[in-house]
XYZ file of C-alpha atoms in Angstrom:
712
model
C -20.641 2.507 -8.663
C -22.017 2.890 -4.540
C -18.990 2.202 -2.501
C -19.029 2.481 1.752
C -16.067 4.087 3.233
C -14.956 5.981 5.995
C -13.052 9.239 7.391
C -10.450 8.933 9.864
C -10.013 11.547 11.207
C -13.784 12.603 11.711
C -14.962 8.566 11.955
C -17.870 9.960 9.605
C -19.382 7.253 7.361
C -21.291 7.525 3.660
C -21.865 5.158 1.557
C -21.064 7.553 -2.107
C -20.667 7.712 -5.469
C -17.020 6.571 -6.840
C -15.686 5.741 -9.888
C -15.579 2.437 -10.963
C -12.712 0.449 -10.128
C -9.754 -0.126 -12.558
C -9.148 -3.713 -13.719
C -5.185 -3.885 -13.567
C -3.359 -7.475 -15.345
C -4.654 -10.370 -13.282
C -7.334 -9.185 -12.245
C -10.921 -9.426 -12.046
C -14.111 -7.138 -11.774
C -16.555 -8.371 -9.658
C -20.778 -7.425 -8.740
C -20.954 -7.946 -5.038
C -23.549 -10.047 -3.735
C -22.645 -10.071 -0.299
C -20.355 -8.543 2.061
C -19.367 -9.376 6.147
C -18.826 -7.039 7.983
C -15.947 -8.466 10.596
C -17.015 -7.147 14.201
C -13.576 -7.326 15.546
C -11.296 -5.736 12.589
C -13.084 -3.993 11.270
C -15.185 -2.891 14.338
C -11.686 -1.831 16.096
C -11.053 0.226 13.348
C -14.318 2.184 13.018
C -14.461 2.613 17.426
C -10.595 4.339 16.278
C -12.356 6.448 13.766
C -14.373 7.762 15.909
C -12.229 8.911 18.636
C -10.565 12.312 19.135
C -7.238 13.254 17.985
C -6.148 12.557 21.822
C -7.521 9.005 21.713
C -6.432 8.421 17.973
C -2.693 9.191 18.851
C -3.007 7.557 22.109
C -4.143 4.096 20.249
C -1.765 4.421 17.682
C 1.779 5.307 19.376
C 4.177 4.043 16.147
C 2.054 6.773 13.748
C 2.986 9.560 16.341
C 6.604 9.079 16.132
C 6.837 8.924 12.403
C 4.853 12.264 12.916
C 7.490 13.970 15.001
C 10.141 12.877 12.828
C 9.129 13.903 9.602
C 8.149 16.990 11.485
C 12.202 17.688 12.345
C 12.775 16.017 8.874
C 10.335 17.911 6.693
C 9.009 21.413 9.003
C 5.048 22.055 9.487
C 3.763 22.413 6.588
C 4.763 19.152 4.793
C 4.286 17.802 7.890
C 1.097 18.936 7.838
C 0.427 17.599 4.564
C 1.172 14.262 5.490
C -0.750 14.027 8.602
C -4.528 15.286 6.536
C -3.698 13.231 3.500
C -4.614 10.038 5.837
C -7.747 11.915 8.514
C -9.222 13.400 5.456
C -8.998 10.640 3.169
C -11.773 8.299 2.588
C -10.977 4.838 3.842
C -12.083 1.802 2.436
C -14.213 -0.550 4.593
C -14.302 -4.874 4.159
C -12.640 -7.670 2.815
C -14.110 -10.464 2.676
C -17.252 -10.593 -0.434
C -19.450 -12.686 -2.663
C -20.612 -11.896 -6.628
C -20.255 -12.648 -10.154
C -17.867 -11.853 -12.167
C -18.996 -9.227 -14.611
C -15.358 -8.390 -16.554
C -11.673 -10.427 -16.583
C -8.248 -8.487 -16.691
C -5.556 -9.640 -19.170
C -3.666 -12.885 -18.513
C -7.291 -14.632 -16.749
C -7.750 -17.961 -17.145
C -9.593 -19.475 -14.850
C -12.171 -16.734 -14.823
C -15.286 -16.127 -16.399
C -17.750 -13.567 -17.445
C -20.907 -15.168 -15.194
C -18.731 -17.168 -12.782
C -20.156 -16.623 -9.276
C -16.408 -16.188 -6.780
C -16.135 -15.421 -3.380
C -12.928 -12.804 -2.448
C -10.864 -11.619 -0.131
C -8.738 -8.830 0.691
C -8.105 -5.657 2.755
C -8.519 -2.413 -0.519
C -9.785 -5.331 -2.656
C -12.942 -7.435 -1.425
C -14.625 -4.044 -0.159
C -17.954 -2.820 1.189
C -18.759 -1.965 -2.602
C -21.368 -2.748 -5.013
C -18.927 -3.210 -7.543
C -14.532 -4.206 -6.743
C -11.790 -5.159 -8.338
C -9.854 -8.313 -6.977
C -6.670 -9.990 -7.876
C -6.774 -13.973 -9.322
C -5.384 -15.499 -6.129
C -7.756 -13.834 -3.534
C -10.662 -15.114 -5.861
C -11.834 -18.684 -5.736
C -14.746 -19.799 -7.971
C -17.564 -21.384 -6.792
C -20.293 -23.268 -7.844
C -23.311 -22.101 -9.351
C -25.790 -23.280 -7.069
C -23.434 -21.706 -4.097
C -25.400 -19.298 -1.097
C -23.402 -16.767 -1.811
C -24.375 -15.405 2.047
C -22.449 -17.937 3.466
C -19.391 -17.648 0.677
C -19.141 -14.190 1.811
C -17.555 -15.273 4.701
C -14.846 -16.205 2.934
C -11.725 -14.329 4.703
C -12.823 -15.002 8.312
C -13.243 -19.070 7.057
C -9.353 -18.680 5.359
C -8.130 -17.010 8.607
C -9.668 -19.759 10.741
C -8.498 -22.656 8.966
C -5.135 -20.446 8.589
C -5.173 -20.941 12.245
C -6.164 -24.841 12.484
C -3.454 -25.700 10.226
C -0.999 -23.950 12.510
C -2.723 -26.533 15.319
C -1.693 -29.238 13.204
C -4.181 -30.958 15.173
C -5.067 -35.155 14.272
C -8.185 -37.004 14.522
C -9.168 -37.412 18.490
C -7.174 -34.985 19.597
C -8.897 -31.968 21.654
C -8.563 -28.537 21.182
C -9.344 -25.393 23.519
C -10.425 -22.158 21.407
C -10.168 -19.301 23.516
C -12.980 -16.195 22.362
C -16.146 -17.397 20.654
C -16.782 -14.874 18.130
C -16.338 -15.431 14.261
C -13.426 -16.658 13.540
C -13.856 -18.846 17.269
C -16.820 -20.134 16.022
C -15.391 -20.945 12.441
C -12.062 -23.108 13.847
C -14.495 -24.611 16.071
C -16.429 -25.652 12.583
C -13.263 -26.907 10.606
C -11.775 -28.525 13.613
C -15.492 -30.271 14.441
C -15.477 -31.401 11.248
C -11.789 -32.827 10.870
C -12.870 -34.914 14.120
C -11.164 -32.800 16.634
C -12.016 -32.165 20.164
C -13.147 -28.752 20.557
C -13.531 -27.312 24.673
C -14.970 -23.578 23.901
C -14.365 -20.492 26.317
C -15.378 -17.155 26.110
C -15.972 -14.361 28.395
C -19.167 -13.751 26.848
C -22.545 -15.800 28.588
C -24.399 -15.136 24.827
C -21.089 -16.466 22.927
C -20.609 -19.640 24.785
C -24.296 -20.171 24.465
C -24.402 -19.957 20.964
C -21.919 -22.390 20.475
C -22.833 -25.205 22.513
C -26.578 -24.159 21.192
C -25.702 -24.763 17.504
C -23.587 -27.838 18.450
C -19.870 -25.937 17.106
C -17.870 -27.329 20.633
C -17.534 -30.416 22.693
C -18.270 -28.343 25.706
C -18.205 -24.796 26.373
C -17.536 -22.892 29.752
C -17.319 -18.854 30.340
C -14.170 -17.662 30.809
C -14.995 -17.053 34.930
C -17.096 -20.260 35.299
C -15.943 -22.129 38.760
C -13.544 -24.925 38.183
C -12.956 -23.947 34.608
C -9.389 -25.497 34.376
C -10.370 -28.673 36.290
C -13.382 -29.369 33.911
C -11.195 -28.775 30.640
C -8.903 -31.253 32.402
C -11.497 -33.466 32.800
C -12.706 -33.682 29.336
C -8.850 -34.348 27.975
C -8.660 -37.207 29.947
C -6.207 -35.172 32.765
C -3.356 -34.322 29.625
C -4.575 -31.184 28.701
C -5.499 -29.731 25.384
C -3.215 -31.141 22.555
C -3.449 -27.253 21.203
C -5.070 -23.742 22.345
C -6.409 -21.487 19.418
C -6.304 -17.783 21.056
C -8.986 -16.515 18.658
C -9.743 -13.080 20.783
C -8.927 -9.753 20.928
C -8.037 -7.789 24.312
C -5.020 -6.284 25.000
C -4.937 -8.528 28.600
C -2.840 -11.181 29.266
C -4.896 -13.186 30.708
C -5.562 -15.376 27.636
C -1.565 -15.662 26.491
C -1.682 -17.210 30.067
C -4.280 -18.952 30.565
C -3.323 -21.170 27.520
C -0.164 -21.713 29.503
C -2.135 -23.047 32.137
C -4.748 -25.514 30.026
C -2.313 -27.144 27.726
C -0.720 -29.542 27.701
C 3.174 -30.610 28.036
C 4.631 -30.309 24.708
C 1.822 -28.834 23.557
C 1.189 -26.071 21.211
C -0.767 -22.524 20.914
C -1.560 -19.804 18.134
C -2.310 -16.934 18.589
C -5.215 -16.307 15.806
C -6.614 -13.189 16.943
C -4.783 -9.426 18.385
C -3.662 -10.673 21.899
C -0.020 -9.749 23.659
C 2.395 -12.704 24.342
C 4.360 -11.893 27.080
C 3.390 -14.478 29.258
C 4.773 -15.200 32.436
C 7.825 -18.172 32.131
C 6.768 -20.501 35.059
C 4.667 -22.275 35.939
C 3.600 -23.051 32.960
C 5.520 -22.142 29.620
C 8.756 -23.492 30.877
C 7.950 -26.202 32.633
C 5.870 -27.380 29.854
C 7.810 -26.357 26.825
C 5.122 -24.993 25.042
C 5.223 -24.699 21.621
C 3.888 -20.467 20.715
C 3.119 -19.753 16.963
C 1.175 -17.154 15.374
C -1.267 -17.578 12.074
C -0.196 -15.384 9.561
C -3.829 -14.384 8.298
C -4.978 -16.454 5.586
C -2.157 -18.542 4.535
C 0.890 -18.272 2.611
C 0.862 -15.863 0.192
C -0.111 -13.132 2.143
C 1.783 -9.936 2.217
C 4.027 -11.361 -0.588
C 3.841 -9.216 -3.966
C 4.759 -11.710 -6.229
C 1.805 -13.993 -4.901
C -1.174 -11.380 -4.100
C -0.513 -8.564 -7.025
C 1.471 -10.598 -9.956
C -0.603 -14.172 -9.345
C 1.878 -16.018 -8.630
C 1.520 -19.379 -7.004
C 3.522 -21.204 -5.092
C 3.983 -24.843 -6.135
C 1.377 -27.374 -4.341
C 4.339 -29.834 -3.970
C 6.298 -27.469 -1.823
C 3.685 -25.293 -0.471
C -0.089 -27.704 0.035
C -1.433 -24.693 1.876
C -1.618 -21.315 0.282
C -3.981 -18.646 1.372
C -5.967 -19.574 -1.624
C -6.181 -22.850 -1.142
C -7.032 -22.270 2.376
C -10.245 -20.520 0.682
C -10.784 -22.716 -1.342
C -10.861 -25.602 1.041
C -13.155 -23.279 3.159
C -15.577 -22.992 0.733
C -15.270 -27.024 0.270
C -16.865 -27.790 3.330
C -20.124 -25.320 3.396
C -20.534 -26.876 0.082
C -20.496 -30.068 1.159
C -22.148 -29.878 4.096
C -19.218 -30.728 6.523
C -19.947 -27.580 7.688
C -22.892 -25.486 8.662
C -22.493 -21.419 9.246
C -25.835 -20.095 8.595
C -26.689 -19.912 12.369
C -23.820 -17.130 12.610
C -25.447 -14.500 9.944
C -27.477 -12.538 12.862
C -28.465 -9.986 11.072
C -28.219 -8.972 8.017
C -29.062 -5.093 6.015
C -29.306 -3.574 2.811
C -26.070 -2.319 1.613
C -27.590 0.771 1.995
C -28.953 0.830 5.608
C -23.668 -0.461 5.706
C -23.792 2.615 8.785
C -26.464 1.052 11.000
C -24.956 -2.063 10.599
C -22.156 -0.663 12.029
C -23.846 1.815 14.433
C -24.714 -1.856 16.098
C -21.091 -3.177 15.911
C -19.958 0.128 17.977
C -22.655 0.193 20.285
C -23.680 -3.946 20.896
C -26.786 -2.694 21.561
C -27.700 -6.531 21.268
C -26.177 -9.962 20.958
C -24.572 -10.232 16.991
C -22.244 -12.379 15.492
C -21.637 -12.286 11.367
C -23.319 -9.387 9.963
C -24.213 -9.731 6.336
C -24.688 -6.222 3.423
C -26.840 -7.169 0.544
C -26.596 -6.017 -2.991
C -29.324 -4.578 -4.981
C -27.820 -7.250 -8.318
C -30.231 -5.975 -10.728
C -28.887 -2.264 -9.901
C -26.809 -1.981 -14.199
C -22.088 -1.244 -13.356
C -21.804 2.446 -14.301
C -18.032 3.825 -15.991
C -19.327 6.683 -16.090
C -17.101 9.866 -14.653
C -18.591 11.462 -11.486
C -18.019 15.194 -11.558
C -16.785 16.460 -8.282
C -17.071 20.668 -9.186
C -20.245 22.430 -11.034
C -17.339 24.211 -13.531
C -16.165 22.721 -16.594
C -14.517 26.032 -17.131
C -10.978 25.814 -18.909
C -7.671 27.777 -19.055
C -4.856 27.819 -21.007
C -3.262 24.951 -19.444
C -6.222 22.469 -18.325
C -4.409 19.555 -15.740
C -5.019 16.360 -15.025
C -3.678 13.584 -12.785
C -3.191 9.995 -13.872
C -2.627 8.486 -9.925
C -2.066 10.718 -6.519
C -0.547 9.083 -3.700
C 1.266 10.164 -0.738
C 3.669 12.020 -2.847
C 1.553 14.043 -5.503
C -0.918 14.838 -2.778
C 2.054 16.173 -0.649
C 4.021 18.008 -2.874
C 2.613 17.858 -6.423
C -1.326 18.870 -6.099
C -0.713 21.392 -3.555
C 1.301 23.569 -5.769
C -0.356 23.846 -8.742
C -0.748 27.889 -9.153
C -4.442 29.025 -8.288
C -5.253 31.591 -11.564
C -7.849 31.506 -13.817
C -4.867 29.896 -16.649
C -5.610 26.702 -15.379
C -8.152 24.526 -14.829
C -8.301 21.009 -13.082
C -9.713 18.554 -15.034
C -9.977 14.846 -14.152
C -8.406 12.398 -11.669
C -7.810 8.799 -12.356
C -6.677 6.453 -9.924
C -6.403 2.788 -9.096
C -8.932 3.251 -6.312
C -11.910 4.954 -6.658
C -12.237 6.166 -3.407
C -8.680 8.011 -3.762
C -10.103 9.762 -7.209
C -12.844 11.374 -5.443
C -11.504 13.028 -2.727
C -8.121 13.887 -4.598
C -10.721 15.141 -6.856
C -13.271 16.887 -4.455
C -10.349 18.490 -2.277
C -7.987 20.069 -5.143
C -11.098 21.360 -7.258
C -11.043 19.157 -9.839
C -14.069 19.189 -12.466
C -14.085 15.004 -12.320
C -13.177 12.508 -11.138
C -12.593 9.684 -13.817
C -13.064 6.177 -14.828
C -11.517 5.765 -17.514
C -8.199 6.769 -19.353
C -10.150 7.875 -22.352
C -12.093 10.973 -19.645
C -8.482 12.354 -18.494
C -7.130 11.582 -22.273
C -9.532 13.540 -24.400
C -9.829 17.130 -25.606
C -10.324 18.782 -22.389
C -6.983 17.840 -21.284
C -4.176 19.487 -22.523
C -1.795 18.522 -20.085
C -1.585 14.658 -17.805
C 0.349 14.716 -14.972
C 1.641 10.824 -14.058
C 1.731 9.835 -10.755
C 1.663 6.366 -10.582
C 3.641 3.137 -9.669
C 6.892 3.217 -12.010
C 5.876 0.411 -13.924
C 3.260 2.134 -15.488
C 4.892 5.677 -16.208
C 6.558 4.307 -19.210
C 3.295 3.847 -21.054
C 1.054 6.271 -19.649
C 3.525 9.153 -21.089
C 3.776 7.561 -24.363
C -0.188 7.199 -24.016
C -0.704 10.978 -23.148
C 1.762 11.906 -26.185
C -0.187 10.058 -28.620
C -2.791 11.694 -27.313
C -1.171 15.287 -27.404
C -1.201 16.322 -24.211
C 1.826 18.347 -22.346
C 3.792 15.356 -19.627
C 4.357 15.792 -16.325
C 6.191 12.663 -14.612
C 7.481 11.419 -11.410
C 11.051 10.109 -11.606
C 12.218 7.669 -13.196
C 10.442 8.866 -16.401
C 10.128 4.659 -17.630
C 12.003 0.973 -16.738
C 12.836 -0.009 -20.387
C 15.322 0.804 -22.264
C 12.798 0.229 -24.827
C 9.742 2.330 -23.730
C 12.457 5.338 -23.581
C 13.122 4.582 -27.092
C 9.697 4.541 -27.748
C 8.982 7.569 -25.883
C 11.647 9.801 -27.455
C 10.423 9.079 -31.116
C 6.887 10.299 -29.992
C 7.917 13.370 -27.616
C 9.926 13.859 -31.535
C 6.663 13.741 -32.886
C 4.389 14.959 -30.812
C 6.754 18.641 -30.090
C 4.644 18.476 -26.828
C 6.815 19.293 -23.431
C 8.135 16.476 -21.297
C 8.921 17.368 -17.485
C 10.288 14.868 -14.784
C 10.163 15.265 -11.148
C 13.639 15.774 -10.550
C 12.504 18.551 -8.251
C 15.702 19.293 -6.562
C 17.138 21.204 -8.960
C 14.762 23.631 -8.679
C 15.663 24.176 -4.999
C 16.491 27.797 -3.865
C 19.966 27.059 -2.398
C 20.539 24.671 -5.258
C 20.266 27.909 -7.412
C 22.502 29.975 -4.873
C 25.052 27.099 -4.788
C 25.098 26.712 -8.469
C 25.601 30.457 -8.822
C 28.205 30.299 -6.845
C 30.550 27.227 -8.597
C 29.780 28.437 -12.057
C 30.650 27.217 -15.449
C 33.826 25.551 -14.245
C 34.201 21.544 -14.685
C 34.103 21.315 -10.844
C 34.493 17.406 -9.239
C 31.018 16.858 -7.324
C 30.355 14.834 -4.365
C 26.670 13.690 -3.145
C 26.036 11.311 -0.619
C 22.762 9.802 0.140
C 21.990 8.025 4.015
C 19.067 5.755 2.158
C 18.300 3.631 4.687
C 17.193 0.200 4.418
C 13.766 -0.686 2.428
C 13.163 -4.096 2.352
C 13.948 -6.204 -0.586
C 9.262 -7.187 -0.817
C 8.079 -3.420 -1.092
C 7.078 -2.917 -4.883
C 10.291 -0.507 -4.378
C 11.929 -2.803 -4.807
C 10.491 -5.309 -6.790
C 12.324 -4.885 -10.405
C 9.371 -5.619 -12.506
C 6.453 -3.064 -10.960
C 9.686 -0.601 -9.106
C 12.683 -0.367 -11.008
C 14.996 -0.892 -8.115
C 16.474 1.949 -6.052
C 18.437 3.089 -9.131
C 15.936 3.709 -11.543
C 13.616 4.563 -9.112
C 15.961 7.341 -7.057
C 19.391 7.295 -7.425
C 18.137 9.287 -11.082
C 17.310 12.247 -9.287
C 20.860 12.576 -7.367
C 22.655 11.759 -11.511
C 20.282 14.463 -12.715
C 21.463 16.740 -9.727
C 24.502 16.332 -10.507
C 24.009 16.980 -14.141
C 22.814 20.047 -13.739
C 24.814 21.794 -11.146
C 27.902 20.933 -13.881
C 25.764 21.891 -16.646
C 26.457 19.268 -18.974
C 25.448 15.966 -19.814
C 27.574 12.240 -18.442
C 28.636 10.309 -20.910
C 30.420 7.374 -19.316
C 29.491 5.905 -15.789
C 31.452 3.539 -13.636
C 28.998 1.391 -10.704
C 30.153 -0.797 -7.804
C 27.887 -2.322 -5.479
C 28.095 -3.554 -1.980
C 27.242 -7.258 -1.558
C 24.268 -7.781 -0.028
C 22.278 -11.388 0.981
C 19.503 -9.908 -1.313
C 21.263 -8.355 -3.892
C 19.098 -5.381 -3.673
C 21.862 -3.091 -5.487
C 20.525 -0.637 -2.690
C 24.193 0.334 -1.438
C 26.802 1.935 -4.531
C 29.036 4.236 -5.475
C 29.027 5.034 -8.691
C 31.595 7.520 -11.168
C 30.112 9.692 -13.424
C 31.860 11.704 -16.297
C 30.276 14.243 -17.894
C 30.872 16.166 -21.576
C 32.688 19.488 -19.777
C 35.346 17.666 -18.760
C 33.454 17.464 -15.180
C 32.962 15.126 -12.488
C 30.898 12.914 -9.586
C 30.098 10.290 -7.476
C 27.035 9.771 -6.285
C 27.359 7.788 -3.001
C 23.695 6.022 -2.696
C 23.651 4.147 1.034
C 21.287 1.808 2.346
C 23.342 0.419 5.073
C 23.400 3.653 7.721
C 22.008 4.960 10.660
C 18.117 7.106 10.296
C 19.688 9.453 12.861
C 22.388 10.886 10.040
C 20.865 13.641 8.091
C 19.607 12.183 4.323
C 21.498 14.216 1.793
C 25.141 16.003 1.854
C 26.683 17.896 -1.703
C 30.108 18.323 -1.751
C 31.696 20.991 -5.082
C 35.124 21.736 -6.092
C 35.361 24.270 -8.931
C 38.133 26.558 -9.364
C 39.239 27.749 -5.587
C 35.858 27.365 -4.727
C 34.372 24.648 -2.572
C 30.301 24.574 -1.212
C 28.509 22.187 0.758
C 25.489 21.212 1.197
C 23.604 19.965 3.963
C 19.982 18.507 3.800
C 18.453 21.642 1.359
C 18.815 23.719 4.659
C 22.452 24.784 5.085
C 24.418 26.342 2.278
C 28.157 27.157 2.784
C 30.526 29.128 0.375
C 34.515 28.459 0.469
C 36.585 30.760 -1.228
C 38.362 33.596 0.081
C 37.626 34.853 3.749
C 35.411 33.136 5.790
C 32.552 31.473 4.664
C 29.236 32.516 3.430
C 26.701 30.301 5.018
C 22.375 30.523 4.147
C 20.532 28.006 6.261
C 16.209 28.145 6.157
C 14.544 26.491 8.869
C 12.107 24.328 7.052
C 14.023 21.616 4.117
C 13.184 22.944 0.505
C 13.788 20.413 -2.048
C 12.037 22.383 -4.795
C 8.485 20.496 -5.125
C 6.818 23.955 -5.139
C 8.720 25.704 -6.996
C 9.718 22.390 -9.909
C 5.642 22.188 -10.168
C 5.161 26.354 -10.648
C 8.137 26.658 -13.144
C 7.179 23.652 -15.182
C 3.219 25.166 -15.330
C 4.871 28.832 -16.112
C 7.177 27.672 -18.397
C 4.009 25.808 -20.501
C 2.021 28.958 -20.607
C 4.933 31.083 -21.313
C 6.398 28.733 -23.950
C 4.978 25.791 -24.467
C 8.153 24.510 -22.772
C 9.068 21.975 -20.276
C 11.987 24.001 -17.486
C 14.257 20.652 -18.124
C 15.422 20.235 -20.937
C 14.352 16.764 -22.672
C 18.024 15.795 -23.243
C 18.964 16.150 -20.348
C 15.817 13.745 -18.985
C 17.191 10.955 -21.936
C 21.630 11.646 -20.465
C 20.406 11.057 -16.827
C 18.146 7.611 -17.814
C 20.282 6.438 -19.549
C 23.507 7.092 -17.290
C 20.615 5.285 -14.420
C 19.957 2.100 -17.434
C 24.506 2.187 -17.810
C 24.623 2.243 -13.791
C 22.746 -1.100 -13.372
C 24.887 -2.159 -17.097
C 28.376 -0.883 -14.345
C 27.190 -3.239 -11.607
C 26.705 -6.628 -13.695
C 29.970 -5.872 -14.835
C 31.459 -5.864 -11.643
C 31.966 -1.467 -12.114
C 33.556 -1.302 -15.662
C 33.487 2.191 -17.179
C 30.072 2.357 -19.629
C 29.640 5.041 -21.980
C 26.316 6.193 -22.446
């Protein structure tokens, strides 16, 4: 299938063949009939992409700061990879479309194949022939619906949320500043609600369009003589009950102008992208104005449980969610209460999408809504896409399932380039990522289905997906008779671990987990220095806080930070002392969100060694992240952030310092591949992987038991 993409680095925009999207649980696959270009949101993205690197940096100072922080902590190589991953990626465009359902995922009951639907969401409702959309970002339409109008779904919901935040009643007045797509849609919704609407814009053409189509009761340009007086007259001298700012500008004029024209105790709703540093006097303070933000499509936006898992908010308690806003917007169109036909000033065939965006950037002629029309007679194709002319295989033939930031920065660049190793296929959730990774890292194809990377051509699978899919993919790979490298954790459920143990026993294939720190060059020196005697160990991690609403903290998807990251440090202590953990006890610092991500863990090992993992999410970012102390038979050692090692024994301490942090990712990948080439074995014993994973589960059990010691 084809999709419109753009590279952030060069600004190059192309329609290209990408793999068919993955159909996840609670999702539908939709064949697009129309999608709508948002001149504001997408236009600014395209303009930014076409700027120089300096221009991009000026527009994104926060991201520049992140690059500098990464450079300080991880060195130039990792920083370069992270930056280039962003700049070279094929970024999908679009977030509002309508079409026909052609597949439904597991657990979907409200949609059927053949249903007409309208879709929303960046990363989902893209400018592409085929899209995969979660059910709460998709609404069902009547079969006779005009799909071009329905494709305004996202923009309509955004405008609807702005109107709801204004909370106006029949007969009240509202001034809309900015008569682009969002402003005109908001005006239409308000007019249908019996509200007096006054429209303001810097563009005479935008005002004329709104007036000619009876969208506003009064339309004025911002620089019109006596504009404030005319608004006062139109509102019987009171001022506007509410002002909705639907403009996009860096100027403070809209927010200050809103203060001037709103009535006392009125509301100002920010719907567009404008600064809010208003002047306190004379209007905002003396009128006691209320400033409100409209969050995108409405309640549910940015909520992983709502958008990805499809868990709805109960209607009696949250009357208008983002999906219900979409449904209300579609109902207004279907019943003829609003007519948005006039908004589509331009329509392009999807094949000419680049010309449409050239119009958005150049503004060579006036436009409002730009629709892309798709060839619906074209059949959906699920075949894999070749990205290399070579089909040569080696002794080790690698495919990737998942290839996000970590894989692109730490796994893929470190696969040895030798005739003994072939790069076969890449399968990810999004076709754009699959295509770019396959091209950049010289794989033979990007895949559409799991079967493509689990066939006979592949004998080794790298799993680098979200944590909840690790266990299932490891099992599928073993049952397909493949060696497996899986990013930590190996699974999120104890029952999955038991299945993996059984599957590995039957397949006799190598299973490797991404415990990279044991492969750091400084780790080798530390381990040799402390020897094989029983030892005491301390591993302190200044992990930093991660919001509770991120996928990592979600127990079903990410497993939380103990299963998702603390396993790293349990493994490290296991490797250092050379024996398996047998008992753990753990206590967590109480926190309001019950995340259990600030905790002390005491581990007992078979050989009598003991270790403490001090994992803290409540510290300062300015402090180094990781620090290790080891004491054994008169030897002491410290390892600071995998950059500086000190060994204390007789005489002066021995120091070993490296310029760039090295956590062993390169050495880990090479050790895995070389192990397969040499004897078919993984460099980490499978029993270590099992014991560390079990210990991670027992940490959570001990926390629940109030710190009670638990046997592994």
